Short mmCIF file of C-alpha atoms in Angstrom, two decimals:
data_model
loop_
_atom_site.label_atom_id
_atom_site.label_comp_id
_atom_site.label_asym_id
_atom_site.label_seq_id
_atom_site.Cartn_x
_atom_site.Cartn_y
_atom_site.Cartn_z
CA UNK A 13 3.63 12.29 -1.62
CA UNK A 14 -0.06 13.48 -0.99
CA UNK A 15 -2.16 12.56 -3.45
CA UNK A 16 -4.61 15.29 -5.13
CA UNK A 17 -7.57 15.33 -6.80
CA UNK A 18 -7.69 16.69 -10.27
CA UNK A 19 -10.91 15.59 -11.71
CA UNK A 20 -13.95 13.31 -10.72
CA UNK A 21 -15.94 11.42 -13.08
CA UNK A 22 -19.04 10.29 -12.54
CA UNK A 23 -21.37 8.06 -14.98
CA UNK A 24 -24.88 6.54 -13.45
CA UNK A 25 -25.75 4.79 -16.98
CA UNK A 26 -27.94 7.75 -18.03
CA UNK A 27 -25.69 11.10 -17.38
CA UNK A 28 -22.16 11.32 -17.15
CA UNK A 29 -20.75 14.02 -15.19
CA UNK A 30 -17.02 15.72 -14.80
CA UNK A 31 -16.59 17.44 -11.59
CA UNK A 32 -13.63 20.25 -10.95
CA UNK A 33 -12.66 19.12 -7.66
CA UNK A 34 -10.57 22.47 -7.80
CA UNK A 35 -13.81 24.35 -7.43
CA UNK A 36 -15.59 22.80 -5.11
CA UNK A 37 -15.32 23.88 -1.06
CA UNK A 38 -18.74 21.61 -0.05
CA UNK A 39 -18.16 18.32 -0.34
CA UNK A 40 -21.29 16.85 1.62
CA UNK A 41 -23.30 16.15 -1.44
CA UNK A 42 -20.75 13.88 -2.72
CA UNK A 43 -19.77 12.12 0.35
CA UNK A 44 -23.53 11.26 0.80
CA UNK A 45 -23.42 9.74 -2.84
CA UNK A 46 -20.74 7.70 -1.59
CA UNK A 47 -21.47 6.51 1.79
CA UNK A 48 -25.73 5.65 0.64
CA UNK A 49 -25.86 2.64 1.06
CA UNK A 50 -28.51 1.72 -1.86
CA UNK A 51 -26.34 2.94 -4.14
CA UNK A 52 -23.06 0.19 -5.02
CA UNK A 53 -19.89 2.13 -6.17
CA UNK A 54 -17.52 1.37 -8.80
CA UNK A 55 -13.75 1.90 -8.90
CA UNK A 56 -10.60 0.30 -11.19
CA UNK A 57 -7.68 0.04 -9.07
CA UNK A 58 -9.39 2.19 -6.58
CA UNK A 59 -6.25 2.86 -3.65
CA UNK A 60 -5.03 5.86 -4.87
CA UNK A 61 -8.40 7.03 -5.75
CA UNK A 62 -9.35 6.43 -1.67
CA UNK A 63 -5.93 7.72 -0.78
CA UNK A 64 -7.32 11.19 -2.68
CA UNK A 65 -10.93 11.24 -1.64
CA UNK A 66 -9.46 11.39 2.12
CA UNK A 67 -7.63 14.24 1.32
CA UNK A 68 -11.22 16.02 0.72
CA UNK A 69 -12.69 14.70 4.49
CA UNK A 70 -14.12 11.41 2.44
CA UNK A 71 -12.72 8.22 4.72
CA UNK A 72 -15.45 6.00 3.83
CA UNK A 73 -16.89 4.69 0.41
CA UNK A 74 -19.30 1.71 0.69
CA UNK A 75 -20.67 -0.60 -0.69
CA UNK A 76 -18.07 -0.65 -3.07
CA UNK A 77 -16.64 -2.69 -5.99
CA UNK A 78 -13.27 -2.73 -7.71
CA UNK A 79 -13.35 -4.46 -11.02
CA UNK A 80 -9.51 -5.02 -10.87
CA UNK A 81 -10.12 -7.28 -8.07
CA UNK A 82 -13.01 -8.69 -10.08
CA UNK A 83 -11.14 -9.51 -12.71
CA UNK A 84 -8.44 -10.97 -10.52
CA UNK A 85 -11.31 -13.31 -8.52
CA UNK A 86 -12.11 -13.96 -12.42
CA UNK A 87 -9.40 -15.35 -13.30
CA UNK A 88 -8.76 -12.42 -15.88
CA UNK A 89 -5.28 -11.82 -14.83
CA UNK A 90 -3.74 -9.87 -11.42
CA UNK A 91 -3.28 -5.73 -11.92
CA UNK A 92 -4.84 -6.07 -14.90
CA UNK A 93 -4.66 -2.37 -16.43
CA UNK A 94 -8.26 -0.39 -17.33
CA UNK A 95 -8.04 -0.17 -20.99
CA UNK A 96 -6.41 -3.85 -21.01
CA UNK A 97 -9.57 -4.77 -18.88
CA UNK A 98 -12.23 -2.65 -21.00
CA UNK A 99 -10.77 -4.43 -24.39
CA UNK A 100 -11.26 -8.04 -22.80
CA UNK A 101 -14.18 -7.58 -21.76
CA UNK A 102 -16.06 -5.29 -24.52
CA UNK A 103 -13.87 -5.48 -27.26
CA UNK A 104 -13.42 -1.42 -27.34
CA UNK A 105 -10.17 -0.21 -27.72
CA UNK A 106 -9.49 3.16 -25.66
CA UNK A 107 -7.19 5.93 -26.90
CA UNK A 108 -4.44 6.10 -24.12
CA UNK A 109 -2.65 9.21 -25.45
CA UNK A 110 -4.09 11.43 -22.65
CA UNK A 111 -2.84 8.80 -20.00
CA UNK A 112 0.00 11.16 -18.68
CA UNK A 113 -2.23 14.18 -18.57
CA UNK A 114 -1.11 16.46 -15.79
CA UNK A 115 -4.87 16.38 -13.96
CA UNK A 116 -4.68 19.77 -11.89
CA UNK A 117 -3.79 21.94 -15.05
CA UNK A 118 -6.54 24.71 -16.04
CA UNK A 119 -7.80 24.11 -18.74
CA UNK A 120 -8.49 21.04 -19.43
CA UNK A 121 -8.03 20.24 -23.34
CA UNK A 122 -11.47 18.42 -25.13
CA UNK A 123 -9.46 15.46 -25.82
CA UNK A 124 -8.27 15.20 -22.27
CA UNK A 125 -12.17 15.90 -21.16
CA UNK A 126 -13.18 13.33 -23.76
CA UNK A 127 -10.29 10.57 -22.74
CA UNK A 128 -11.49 11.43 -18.75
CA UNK A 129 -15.32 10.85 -20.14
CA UNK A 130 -14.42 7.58 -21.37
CA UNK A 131 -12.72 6.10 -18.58
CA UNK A 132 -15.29 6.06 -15.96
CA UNK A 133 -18.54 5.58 -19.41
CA UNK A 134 -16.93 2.15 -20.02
CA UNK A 135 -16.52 1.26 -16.38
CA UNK A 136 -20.15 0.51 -15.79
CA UNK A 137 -20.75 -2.13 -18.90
CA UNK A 138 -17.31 -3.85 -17.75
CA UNK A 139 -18.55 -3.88 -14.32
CA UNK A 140 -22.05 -5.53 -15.60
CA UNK A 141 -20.56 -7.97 -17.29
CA UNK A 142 -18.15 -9.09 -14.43
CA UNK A 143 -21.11 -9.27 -12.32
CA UNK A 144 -22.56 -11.48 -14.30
CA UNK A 145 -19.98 -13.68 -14.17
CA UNK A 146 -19.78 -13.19 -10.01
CA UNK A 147 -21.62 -15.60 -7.96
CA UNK A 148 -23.44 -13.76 -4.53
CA UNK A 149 -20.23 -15.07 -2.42
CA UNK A 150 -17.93 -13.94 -4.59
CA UNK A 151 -19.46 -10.40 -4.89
CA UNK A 152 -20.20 -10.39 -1.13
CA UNK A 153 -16.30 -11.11 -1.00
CA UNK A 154 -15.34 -8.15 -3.21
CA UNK A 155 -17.39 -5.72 -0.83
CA UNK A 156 -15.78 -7.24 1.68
CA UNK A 157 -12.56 -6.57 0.85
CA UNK A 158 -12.89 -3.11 -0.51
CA UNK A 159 -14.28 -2.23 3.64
CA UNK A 160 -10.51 -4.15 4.35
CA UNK A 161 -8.79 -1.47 2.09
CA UNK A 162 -10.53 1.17 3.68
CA UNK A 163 -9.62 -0.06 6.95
CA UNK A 164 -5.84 -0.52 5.72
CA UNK A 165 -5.52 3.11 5.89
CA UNK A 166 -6.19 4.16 9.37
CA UNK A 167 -3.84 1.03 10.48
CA UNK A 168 -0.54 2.12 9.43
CA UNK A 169 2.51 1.31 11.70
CA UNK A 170 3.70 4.03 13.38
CA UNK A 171 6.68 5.90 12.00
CA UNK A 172 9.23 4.14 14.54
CA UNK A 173 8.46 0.59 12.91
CA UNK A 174 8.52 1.65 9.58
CA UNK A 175 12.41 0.88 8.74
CA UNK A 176 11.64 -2.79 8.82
CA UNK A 177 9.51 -2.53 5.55
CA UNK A 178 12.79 -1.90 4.31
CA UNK A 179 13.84 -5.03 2.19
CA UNK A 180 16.82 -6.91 3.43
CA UNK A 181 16.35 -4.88 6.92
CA UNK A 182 16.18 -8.31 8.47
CA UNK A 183 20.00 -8.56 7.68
CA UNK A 184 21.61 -6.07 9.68
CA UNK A 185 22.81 -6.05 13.21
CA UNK A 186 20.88 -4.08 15.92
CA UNK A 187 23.51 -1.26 15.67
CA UNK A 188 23.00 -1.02 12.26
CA UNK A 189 19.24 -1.26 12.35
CA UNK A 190 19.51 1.82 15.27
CA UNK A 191 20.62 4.14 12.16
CA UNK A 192 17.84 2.58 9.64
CA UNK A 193 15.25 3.52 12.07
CA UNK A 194 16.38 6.95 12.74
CA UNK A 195 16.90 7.61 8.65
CA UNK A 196 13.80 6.31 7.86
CA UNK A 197 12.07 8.26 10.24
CA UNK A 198 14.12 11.39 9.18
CA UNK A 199 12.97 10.54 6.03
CA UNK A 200 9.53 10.28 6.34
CA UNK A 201 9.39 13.79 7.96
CA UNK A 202 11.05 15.34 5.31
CA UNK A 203 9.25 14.16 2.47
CA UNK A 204 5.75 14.87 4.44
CA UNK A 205 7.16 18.24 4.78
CA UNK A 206 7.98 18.86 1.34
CA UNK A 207 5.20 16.67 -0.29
CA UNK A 208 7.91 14.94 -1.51
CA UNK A 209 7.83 11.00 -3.04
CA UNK A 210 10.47 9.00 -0.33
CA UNK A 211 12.52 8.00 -3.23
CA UNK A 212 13.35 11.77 -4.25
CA UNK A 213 15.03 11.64 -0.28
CA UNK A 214 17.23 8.62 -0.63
CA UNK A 215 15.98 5.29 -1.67
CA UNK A 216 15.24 2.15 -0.03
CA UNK A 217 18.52 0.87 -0.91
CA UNK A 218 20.69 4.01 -0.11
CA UNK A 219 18.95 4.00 3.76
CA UNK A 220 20.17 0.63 3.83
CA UNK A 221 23.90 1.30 2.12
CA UNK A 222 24.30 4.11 5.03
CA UNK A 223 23.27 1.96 7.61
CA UNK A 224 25.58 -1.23 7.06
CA UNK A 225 28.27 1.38 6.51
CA UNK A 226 27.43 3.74 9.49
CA UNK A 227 30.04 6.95 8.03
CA UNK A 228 31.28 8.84 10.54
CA UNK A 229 32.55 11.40 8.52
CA UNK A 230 31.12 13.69 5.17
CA UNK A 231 33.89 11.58 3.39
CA UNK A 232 33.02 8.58 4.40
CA UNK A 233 29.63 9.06 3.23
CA UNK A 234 30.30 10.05 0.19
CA UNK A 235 32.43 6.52 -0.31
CA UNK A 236 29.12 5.04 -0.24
CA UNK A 237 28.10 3.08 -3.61
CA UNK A 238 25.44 4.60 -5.29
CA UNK A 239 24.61 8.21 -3.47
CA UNK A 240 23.77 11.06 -5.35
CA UNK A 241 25.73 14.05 -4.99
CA UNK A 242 23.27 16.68 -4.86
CA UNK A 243 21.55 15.04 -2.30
CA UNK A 244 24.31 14.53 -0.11
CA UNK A 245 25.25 17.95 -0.51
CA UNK A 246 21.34 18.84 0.70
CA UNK A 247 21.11 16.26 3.68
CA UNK A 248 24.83 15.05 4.51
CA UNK A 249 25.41 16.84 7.67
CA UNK A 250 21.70 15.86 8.61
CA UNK A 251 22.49 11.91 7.73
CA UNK A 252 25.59 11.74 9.80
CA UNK A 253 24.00 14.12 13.04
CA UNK A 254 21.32 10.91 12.65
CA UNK A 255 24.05 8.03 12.62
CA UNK A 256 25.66 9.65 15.60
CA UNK A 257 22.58 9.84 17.48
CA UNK A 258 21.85 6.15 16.90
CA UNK A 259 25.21 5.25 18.09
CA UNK A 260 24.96 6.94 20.79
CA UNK A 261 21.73 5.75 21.70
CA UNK A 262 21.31 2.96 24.20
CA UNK A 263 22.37 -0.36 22.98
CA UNK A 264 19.45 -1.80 24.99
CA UNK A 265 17.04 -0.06 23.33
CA UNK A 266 18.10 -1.11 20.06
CA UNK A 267 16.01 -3.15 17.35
CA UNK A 268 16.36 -6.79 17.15
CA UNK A 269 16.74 -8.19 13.37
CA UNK A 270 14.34 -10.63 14.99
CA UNK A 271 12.74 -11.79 18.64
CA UNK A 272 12.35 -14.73 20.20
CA UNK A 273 15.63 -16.24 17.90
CA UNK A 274 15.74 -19.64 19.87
CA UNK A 275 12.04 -20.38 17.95
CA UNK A 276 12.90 -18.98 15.09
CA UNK A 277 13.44 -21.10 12.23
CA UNK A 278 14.95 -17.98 10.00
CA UNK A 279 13.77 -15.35 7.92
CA UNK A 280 13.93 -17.35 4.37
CA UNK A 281 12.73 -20.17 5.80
CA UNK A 282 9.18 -18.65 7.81
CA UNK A 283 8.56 -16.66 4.21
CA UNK A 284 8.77 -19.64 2.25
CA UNK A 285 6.30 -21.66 5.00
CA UNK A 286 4.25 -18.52 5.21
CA UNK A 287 4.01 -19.14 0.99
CA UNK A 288 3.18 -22.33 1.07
CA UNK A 289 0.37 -22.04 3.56
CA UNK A 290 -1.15 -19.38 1.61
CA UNK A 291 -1.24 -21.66 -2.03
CA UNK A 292 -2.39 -24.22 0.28
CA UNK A 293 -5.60 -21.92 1.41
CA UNK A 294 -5.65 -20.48 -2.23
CA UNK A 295 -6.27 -24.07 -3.57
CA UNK A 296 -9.06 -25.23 -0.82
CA UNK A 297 -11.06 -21.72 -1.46
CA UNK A 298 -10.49 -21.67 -5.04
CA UNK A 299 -9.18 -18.42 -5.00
CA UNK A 300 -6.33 -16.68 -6.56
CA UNK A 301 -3.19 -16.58 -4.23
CA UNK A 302 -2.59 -13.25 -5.27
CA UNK A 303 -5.82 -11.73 -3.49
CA UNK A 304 -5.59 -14.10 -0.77
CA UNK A 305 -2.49 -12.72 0.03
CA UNK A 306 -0.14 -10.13 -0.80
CA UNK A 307 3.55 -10.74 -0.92
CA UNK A 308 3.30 -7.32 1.13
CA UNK A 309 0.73 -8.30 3.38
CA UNK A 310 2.69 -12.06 4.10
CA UNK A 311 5.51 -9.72 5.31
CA UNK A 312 3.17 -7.78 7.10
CA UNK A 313 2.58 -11.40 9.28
CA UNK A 314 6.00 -12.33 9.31
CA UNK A 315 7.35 -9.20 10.88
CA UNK A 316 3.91 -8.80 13.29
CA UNK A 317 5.40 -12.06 14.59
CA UNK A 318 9.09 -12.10 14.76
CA UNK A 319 10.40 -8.65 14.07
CA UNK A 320 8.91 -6.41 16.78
CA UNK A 321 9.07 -6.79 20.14
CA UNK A 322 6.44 -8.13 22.65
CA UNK A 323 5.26 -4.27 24.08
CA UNK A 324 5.49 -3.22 20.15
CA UNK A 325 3.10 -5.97 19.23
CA UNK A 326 0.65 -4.62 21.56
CA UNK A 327 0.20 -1.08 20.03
CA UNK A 328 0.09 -2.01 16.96
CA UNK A 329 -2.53 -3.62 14.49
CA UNK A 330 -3.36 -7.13 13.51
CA UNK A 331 -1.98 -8.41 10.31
CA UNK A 332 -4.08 -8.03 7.48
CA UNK A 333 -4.04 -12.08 7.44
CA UNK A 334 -5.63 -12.11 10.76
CA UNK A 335 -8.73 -9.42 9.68
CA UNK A 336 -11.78 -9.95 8.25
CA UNK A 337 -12.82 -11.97 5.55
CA UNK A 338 -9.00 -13.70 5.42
CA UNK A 339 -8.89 -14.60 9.05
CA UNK A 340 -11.09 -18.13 9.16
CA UNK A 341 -9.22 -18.95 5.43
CA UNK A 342 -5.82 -18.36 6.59
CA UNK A 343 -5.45 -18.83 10.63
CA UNK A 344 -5.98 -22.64 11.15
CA UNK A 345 -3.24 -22.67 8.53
CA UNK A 346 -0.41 -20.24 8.80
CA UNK A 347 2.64 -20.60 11.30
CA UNK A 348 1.51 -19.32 14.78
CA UNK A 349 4.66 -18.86 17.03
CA UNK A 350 5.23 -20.11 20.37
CA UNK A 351 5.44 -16.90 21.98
CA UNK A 352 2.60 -15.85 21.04
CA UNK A 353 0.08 -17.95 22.90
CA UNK A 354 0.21 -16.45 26.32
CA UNK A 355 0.30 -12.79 24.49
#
């Protein structure tokens, strides 16, 4: 689902601003706030607010700061919600009735203007009083990462790739995994198309369910565990035109569960090594595990490694692990296959 803006907020410590996104057809002002260098920017959570701002032509905000990271470097707690974070910090307690405020609705009601108002007027003194707290590496760090989140964005895998992110993918057979790839592809297309969350398609789990089971007929799909019934009555015929193409397809060209098998100690096995490297880094740097590494972005490694093939590897990004300020932390440490030292 594309994410939209619905309202910026802007507070310097002396005016606090609301700008209607919804009105606005020249962004250049604002994207030279955000890109000045002189002038640090401040974000909770800040993803989905980046995932937005690039809807608008705004790819880059720098320097920047997230206090949830902040707080996580802190030792405050990982995810640590805003109005969780502005109460530990200051001691306020913020009204969170206008949380599930619809944000592209005209007009805007005062208390949703006021409960907008306060989220980004309290950012700045819980910012200030992190900082204090921050040492200059630790701060340097934070900027550091928020360029790597940036970065993140224009390094997706390509669409092709994408089934393996599907948990338990690992398990299935290369004819099954033939179908996975072609449904999650399907998938992807379709919920682009209709600005649709992938979950409102078929789940995860469902992609997965069809794929193991491979139907070859509307009945047979609809003896699958778990699908709903409007949906299959939407995409059915679709679904089993894309498990006939996959089986179909040539056998030769279909996905490995993993490559290079006779180094491979198994999937369990390299996550849980993978885990233990990362604690081990955590504890040398005295940093939290949980911003060292991802559980996302140690899958991320694993299947970089073992689940693509050689001429895949090549077209496609390094591992988060391998970028930046994470690389001379988490190199000399983590499992390095075989294969990969003539690549």
């Amino acid at each position: 689902m594309q994410p939209k803006l619905g309202l910026i907020q802007l507070y310097d410590g002396d005016e606090l601003v609301l700008v209607d996104p919804l009105a606005i057809t020249d962004w250049l002002p604002l994207k030279n706030l955000l890109v000045n260098a002189d002038v640090t920017k401040v974000m909770h959570a800040c993803m989905e607010d980046l995932d937005a701002f690039q809807t608008i032509g705004i790819d880059s905000i720098m320097p920047l700061i997230d206090t949830q990271m902040a707080a996580l470097l802190l030792g405050q707690g990982s995810s640590v919600g805003f109005a969780a974070l502005v109460e530990q910090v200051t001691g306020t307690k913020l009204d969170k009735g206008e949380s599930r405020t619809n944000w592209l609705a005209r007009p805007l009601r005062d208390a949703q203007l006021s409960y907008a108002a306060n989220d980004v007027l309290y950012l700045l003194p819980v910012y200030q009083q992190l900082q204090q707290q921050l040492t200059a590496e630790q701060h340097q760090l934070l900027q550091q990462e928020a360029e790597q989140l940036q970065l993140r964005r224009s390094m997706q895998w390509p669409d092709q790739l994408r089934f393996i992110d599907i948990k338990n993918s690992w398990q299935l057979p290369p004819r099954a995994l033939a179908v996975l790839q072609q449904l999650v592809v399907w998938r992807l297309d379709y919920a682009r198309s209709k600005d649709l969350a992938l979950g409102l398609v078929f789940k995860d789990a469902q992609l997965f369910d069809i794929a193991r089971k491979a139907p070859a007929s509307f009945a047979a799909l609809q003896a699958i565990p778990g699908l709903p019934e409007r949906e299959l009555k939407r995409h059915g015929q679709v679904v089993l035109r894309l498990v006939e193409q996959a089986l179909e397809s040539d056998p030769a060209a279909w996905p490995q569960p993993a490559y290079h098998r006779e180094q491979f100690a198994g999937y369990r096995e390299v996550t849980a090594q993978i885990r233990e490297r990362v604690q081990q880094a955590a504890s040398q740097h005295q940093l939290p595990a949980e911003l060292l590494a991802t559980k996302r972005q140690q899958t991320e490694y694993l299947n970089w490694c073992w689940r693509v093939s050689d001429a895949e590897r090549q077209e496609l990004p390094v591992p988060e692990l391998l970028r930046g300020w994470r690389k001379p932390l988490l190199q000399p440490l983590l499992p390095w296959p075989e294969h990969l030292n003539n690549s």
